[in-house]
Every structure is written in structure tokens, then in C-alpha cells.
mmCIF file of C-alpha atoms in Angstrom:
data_model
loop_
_atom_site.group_PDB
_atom_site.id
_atom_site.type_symbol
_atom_site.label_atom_id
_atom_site.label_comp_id
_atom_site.label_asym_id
_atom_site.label_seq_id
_atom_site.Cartn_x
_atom_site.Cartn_y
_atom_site.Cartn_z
ATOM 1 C CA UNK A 95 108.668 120.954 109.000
ATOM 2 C CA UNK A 96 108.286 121.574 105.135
ATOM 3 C CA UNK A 97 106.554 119.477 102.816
ATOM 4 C CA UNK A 98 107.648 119.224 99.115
ATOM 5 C CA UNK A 99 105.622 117.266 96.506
ATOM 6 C CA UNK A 100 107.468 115.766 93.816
ATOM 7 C CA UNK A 101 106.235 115.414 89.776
ATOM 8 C CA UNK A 102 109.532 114.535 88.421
ATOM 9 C CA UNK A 103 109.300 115.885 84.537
ATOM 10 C CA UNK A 104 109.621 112.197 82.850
ATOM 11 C CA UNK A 105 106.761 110.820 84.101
ATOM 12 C CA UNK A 106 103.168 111.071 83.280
ATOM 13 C CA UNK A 107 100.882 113.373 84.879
ATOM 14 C CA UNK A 108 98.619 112.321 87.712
ATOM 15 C CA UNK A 109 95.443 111.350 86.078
ATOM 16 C CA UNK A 110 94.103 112.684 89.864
ATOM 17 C CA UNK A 111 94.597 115.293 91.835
ATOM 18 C CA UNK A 112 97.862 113.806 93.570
ATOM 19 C CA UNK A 113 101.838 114.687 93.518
ATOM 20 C CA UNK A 114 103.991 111.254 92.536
ATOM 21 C CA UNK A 115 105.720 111.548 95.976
ATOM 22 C CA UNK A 116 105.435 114.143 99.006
ATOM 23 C CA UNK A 117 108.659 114.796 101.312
ATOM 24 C CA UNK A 118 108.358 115.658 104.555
ATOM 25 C CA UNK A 119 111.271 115.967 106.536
ATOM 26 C CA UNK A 120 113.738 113.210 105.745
ATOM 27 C CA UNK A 121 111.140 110.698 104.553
ATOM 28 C CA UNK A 122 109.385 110.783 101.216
ATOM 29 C CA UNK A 123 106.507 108.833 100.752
ATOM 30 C CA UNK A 124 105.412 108.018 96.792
ATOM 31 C CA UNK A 125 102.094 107.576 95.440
ATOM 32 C CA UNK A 126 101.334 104.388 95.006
ATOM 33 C CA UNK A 127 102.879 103.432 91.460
ATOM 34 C CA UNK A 128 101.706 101.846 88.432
ATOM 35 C CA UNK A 129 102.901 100.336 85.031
ATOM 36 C CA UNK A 130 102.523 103.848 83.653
ATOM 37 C CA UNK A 131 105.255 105.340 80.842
ATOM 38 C CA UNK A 132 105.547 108.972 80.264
ATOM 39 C CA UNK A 133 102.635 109.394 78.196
ATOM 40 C CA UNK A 134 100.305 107.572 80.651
ATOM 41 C CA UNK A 135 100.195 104.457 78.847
ATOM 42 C CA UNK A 136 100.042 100.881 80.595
ATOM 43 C CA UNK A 137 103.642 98.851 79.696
ATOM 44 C CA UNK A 138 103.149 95.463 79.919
ATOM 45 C CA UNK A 139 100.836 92.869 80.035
ATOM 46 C CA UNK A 140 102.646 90.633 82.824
ATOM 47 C CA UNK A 141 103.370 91.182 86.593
ATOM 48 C CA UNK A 142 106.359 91.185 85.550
ATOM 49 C CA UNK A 143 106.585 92.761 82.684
ATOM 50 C CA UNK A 144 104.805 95.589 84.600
ATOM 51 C CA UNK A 145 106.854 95.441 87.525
ATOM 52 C CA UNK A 146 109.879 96.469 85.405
ATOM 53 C CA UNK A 147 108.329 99.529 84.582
ATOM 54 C CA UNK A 148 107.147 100.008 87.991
ATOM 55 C CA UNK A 149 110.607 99.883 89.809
ATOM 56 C CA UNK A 150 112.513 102.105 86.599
ATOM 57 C CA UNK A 151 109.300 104.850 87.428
ATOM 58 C CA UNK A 152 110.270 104.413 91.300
ATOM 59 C CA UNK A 153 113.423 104.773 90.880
ATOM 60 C CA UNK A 154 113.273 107.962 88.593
ATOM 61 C CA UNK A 155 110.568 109.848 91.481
ATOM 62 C CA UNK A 156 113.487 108.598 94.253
ATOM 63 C CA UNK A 157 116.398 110.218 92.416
ATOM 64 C CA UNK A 158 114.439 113.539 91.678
ATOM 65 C CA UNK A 159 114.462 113.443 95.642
ATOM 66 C CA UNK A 160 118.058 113.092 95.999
ATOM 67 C CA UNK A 161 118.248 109.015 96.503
ATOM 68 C CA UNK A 162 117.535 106.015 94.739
ATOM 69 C CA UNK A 163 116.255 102.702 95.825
ATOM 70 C CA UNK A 164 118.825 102.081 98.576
ATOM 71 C CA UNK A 165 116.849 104.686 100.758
ATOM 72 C CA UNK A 166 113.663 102.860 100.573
ATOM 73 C CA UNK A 167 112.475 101.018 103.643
ATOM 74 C CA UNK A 168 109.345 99.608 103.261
ATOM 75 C CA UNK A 169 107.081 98.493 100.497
ATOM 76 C CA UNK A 170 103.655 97.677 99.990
ATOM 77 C CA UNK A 171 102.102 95.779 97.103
ATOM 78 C CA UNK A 172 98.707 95.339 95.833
ATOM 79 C CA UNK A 173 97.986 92.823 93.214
ATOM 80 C CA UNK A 174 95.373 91.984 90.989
ATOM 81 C CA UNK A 175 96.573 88.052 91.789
ATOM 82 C CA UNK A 176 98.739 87.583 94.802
ATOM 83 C CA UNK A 177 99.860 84.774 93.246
ATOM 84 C CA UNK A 178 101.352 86.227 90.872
ATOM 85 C CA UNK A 179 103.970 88.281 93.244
ATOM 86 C CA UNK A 180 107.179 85.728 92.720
ATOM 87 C CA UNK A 181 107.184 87.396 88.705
ATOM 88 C CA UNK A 182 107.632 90.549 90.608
ATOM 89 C CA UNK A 183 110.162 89.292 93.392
ATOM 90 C CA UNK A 184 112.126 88.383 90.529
ATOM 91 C CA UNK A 185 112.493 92.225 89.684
ATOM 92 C CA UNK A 186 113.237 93.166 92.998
ATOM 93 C CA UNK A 187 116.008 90.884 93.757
ATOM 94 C CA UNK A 188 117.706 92.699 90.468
ATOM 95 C CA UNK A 189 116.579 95.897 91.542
ATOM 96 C CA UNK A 190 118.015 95.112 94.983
ATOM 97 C CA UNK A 191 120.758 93.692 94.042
ATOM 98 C CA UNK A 192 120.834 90.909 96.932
ATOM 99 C CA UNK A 193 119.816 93.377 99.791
ATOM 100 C CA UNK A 194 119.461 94.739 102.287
ATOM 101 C CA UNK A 195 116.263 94.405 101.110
ATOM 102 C CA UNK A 196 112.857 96.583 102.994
ATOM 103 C CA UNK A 197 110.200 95.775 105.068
ATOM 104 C CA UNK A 198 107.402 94.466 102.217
ATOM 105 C CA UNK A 199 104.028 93.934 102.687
ATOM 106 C CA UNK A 200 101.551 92.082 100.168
ATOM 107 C CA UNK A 201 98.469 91.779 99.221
ATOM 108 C CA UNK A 202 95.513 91.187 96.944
ATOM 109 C CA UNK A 203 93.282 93.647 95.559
ATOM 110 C CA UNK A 204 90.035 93.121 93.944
ATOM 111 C CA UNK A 205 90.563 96.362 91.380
ATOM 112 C CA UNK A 206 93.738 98.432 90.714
ATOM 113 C CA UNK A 207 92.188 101.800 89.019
ATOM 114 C CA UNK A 208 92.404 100.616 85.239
ATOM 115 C CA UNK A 209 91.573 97.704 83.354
ATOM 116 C CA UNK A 210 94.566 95.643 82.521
ATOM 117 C CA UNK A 211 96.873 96.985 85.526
ATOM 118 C CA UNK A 212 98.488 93.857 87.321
ATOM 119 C CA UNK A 213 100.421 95.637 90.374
ATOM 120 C CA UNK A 214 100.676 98.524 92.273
ATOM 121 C CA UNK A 215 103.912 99.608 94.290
ATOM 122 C CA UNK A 216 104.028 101.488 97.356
ATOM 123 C CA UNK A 217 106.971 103.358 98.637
ATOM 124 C CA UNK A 218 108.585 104.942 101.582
ATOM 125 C CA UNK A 219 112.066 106.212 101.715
ATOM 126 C CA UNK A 220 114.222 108.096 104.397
ATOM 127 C CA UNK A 221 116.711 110.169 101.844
ATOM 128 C CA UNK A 222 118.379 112.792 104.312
ATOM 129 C CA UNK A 223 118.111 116.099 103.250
#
């Protein structure tokens, strides 16, 4: 089996030595993403606010794969406050569009990388080749 890593062009580059998403096989599995725009910037200052940005850079890494958010079957989160999560669920049911939605895990982290990051998205997709 092959595996392919992934930089699509419009977003920022890694700040570490990692590849925005890494296929192997039919499944691609993406970095764990941030509120980062193409310059490396943090967008937002809300869960939600950052989530936005979060599911639009998802969804951009999942289409230079060949799919989009439909192929994506589980998620993880970490947030700075888990409490917080319903400003991102918000997003999701948009993004989902009222389902099927993934398998979604949650939880609370005590740092995310950067000051002023509220979320962090993890993603894996089956997108047949």
C-alpha cells in the first residue's frame, strides 16, 4: 500500500515537520486542524468563530483528496473549554447538513500549541481511490 501526504496549496504551511493529511489506502487521516488561514494566522477569537475556519480548512485538505466532508467518519476534538463545544456543534450541524453525522469524540485539553487557539479538529475519512 502507498502512502500520499497531502499540503493542499491554500493553506498555510506546517509550522512542524508534518503533512496536513496522509492517505493510505482508502482512508486519509488529517493532522489535527486549527483556526489557521493561509498565511498562518489565528481567525477568530470564539469556538465558534474558530470552528468556522476549522471545518472550511477541513474541507479544502478533504477535497484536495478527492472527497469532502461526507467521507469523514470519525472526529475528535480537543478544546481549550469543553464547555464550550455546543458553539462548535452549531457549525457542524451546518456543515453536516442534518447527517449522517460521524463517530465524534470530545475532550478537554489543558494547551492547544498557541496562545489564543480555542479548538482543535481531528479527522478521518474513507474517500475511495
Amino acid at each position: 500500500m502507498s502512502i500520499e501526504a497531502i499540503n493542499p496549496d491554500g493553506l498555510s504551511e506546517p509550522p512542524e515537520p508534518y503533512s496536513h493529511a496522509v492517505r493510505a489506502g482508502d482512508t486519509v487521516y488529517l493532522a489535527g486542524q486549527v483556526a489557521f488561514d493561509s498565511s498562518g494566522e489565528i481567525v477568530g477569537e470564539t469556538t465558534g468563530e474558530q470552528a468556522e475556519q476549522i471545518w472550511g480548512n477541513i474541507a479544502e485538505i478533504l477535497e484536495a483528496c478527492g472527497g469532502s466532508v461526507a467521507n469523514i467518519v470519525k472526529i475528535t476534538y480537543f478544546c481549550q473549554d469543553i464547555r464550550e463545544l455546543p458553539e462548535e456543534m452549531e457549525v457542524r450541524r451546518r456543515v453536516f447538513d442534518g447527517g449522517p453525522y460521524p463517530a465524534v469524540t470530545a475532550c478537554q485539553a489543558a494547551a492547544l500549541g498557541l496562545p489564543g487557539l480555542k479548538l482543535e479538529v481531528d479527522v478521518i475519512a474513507v474517500i475511495p481511490q
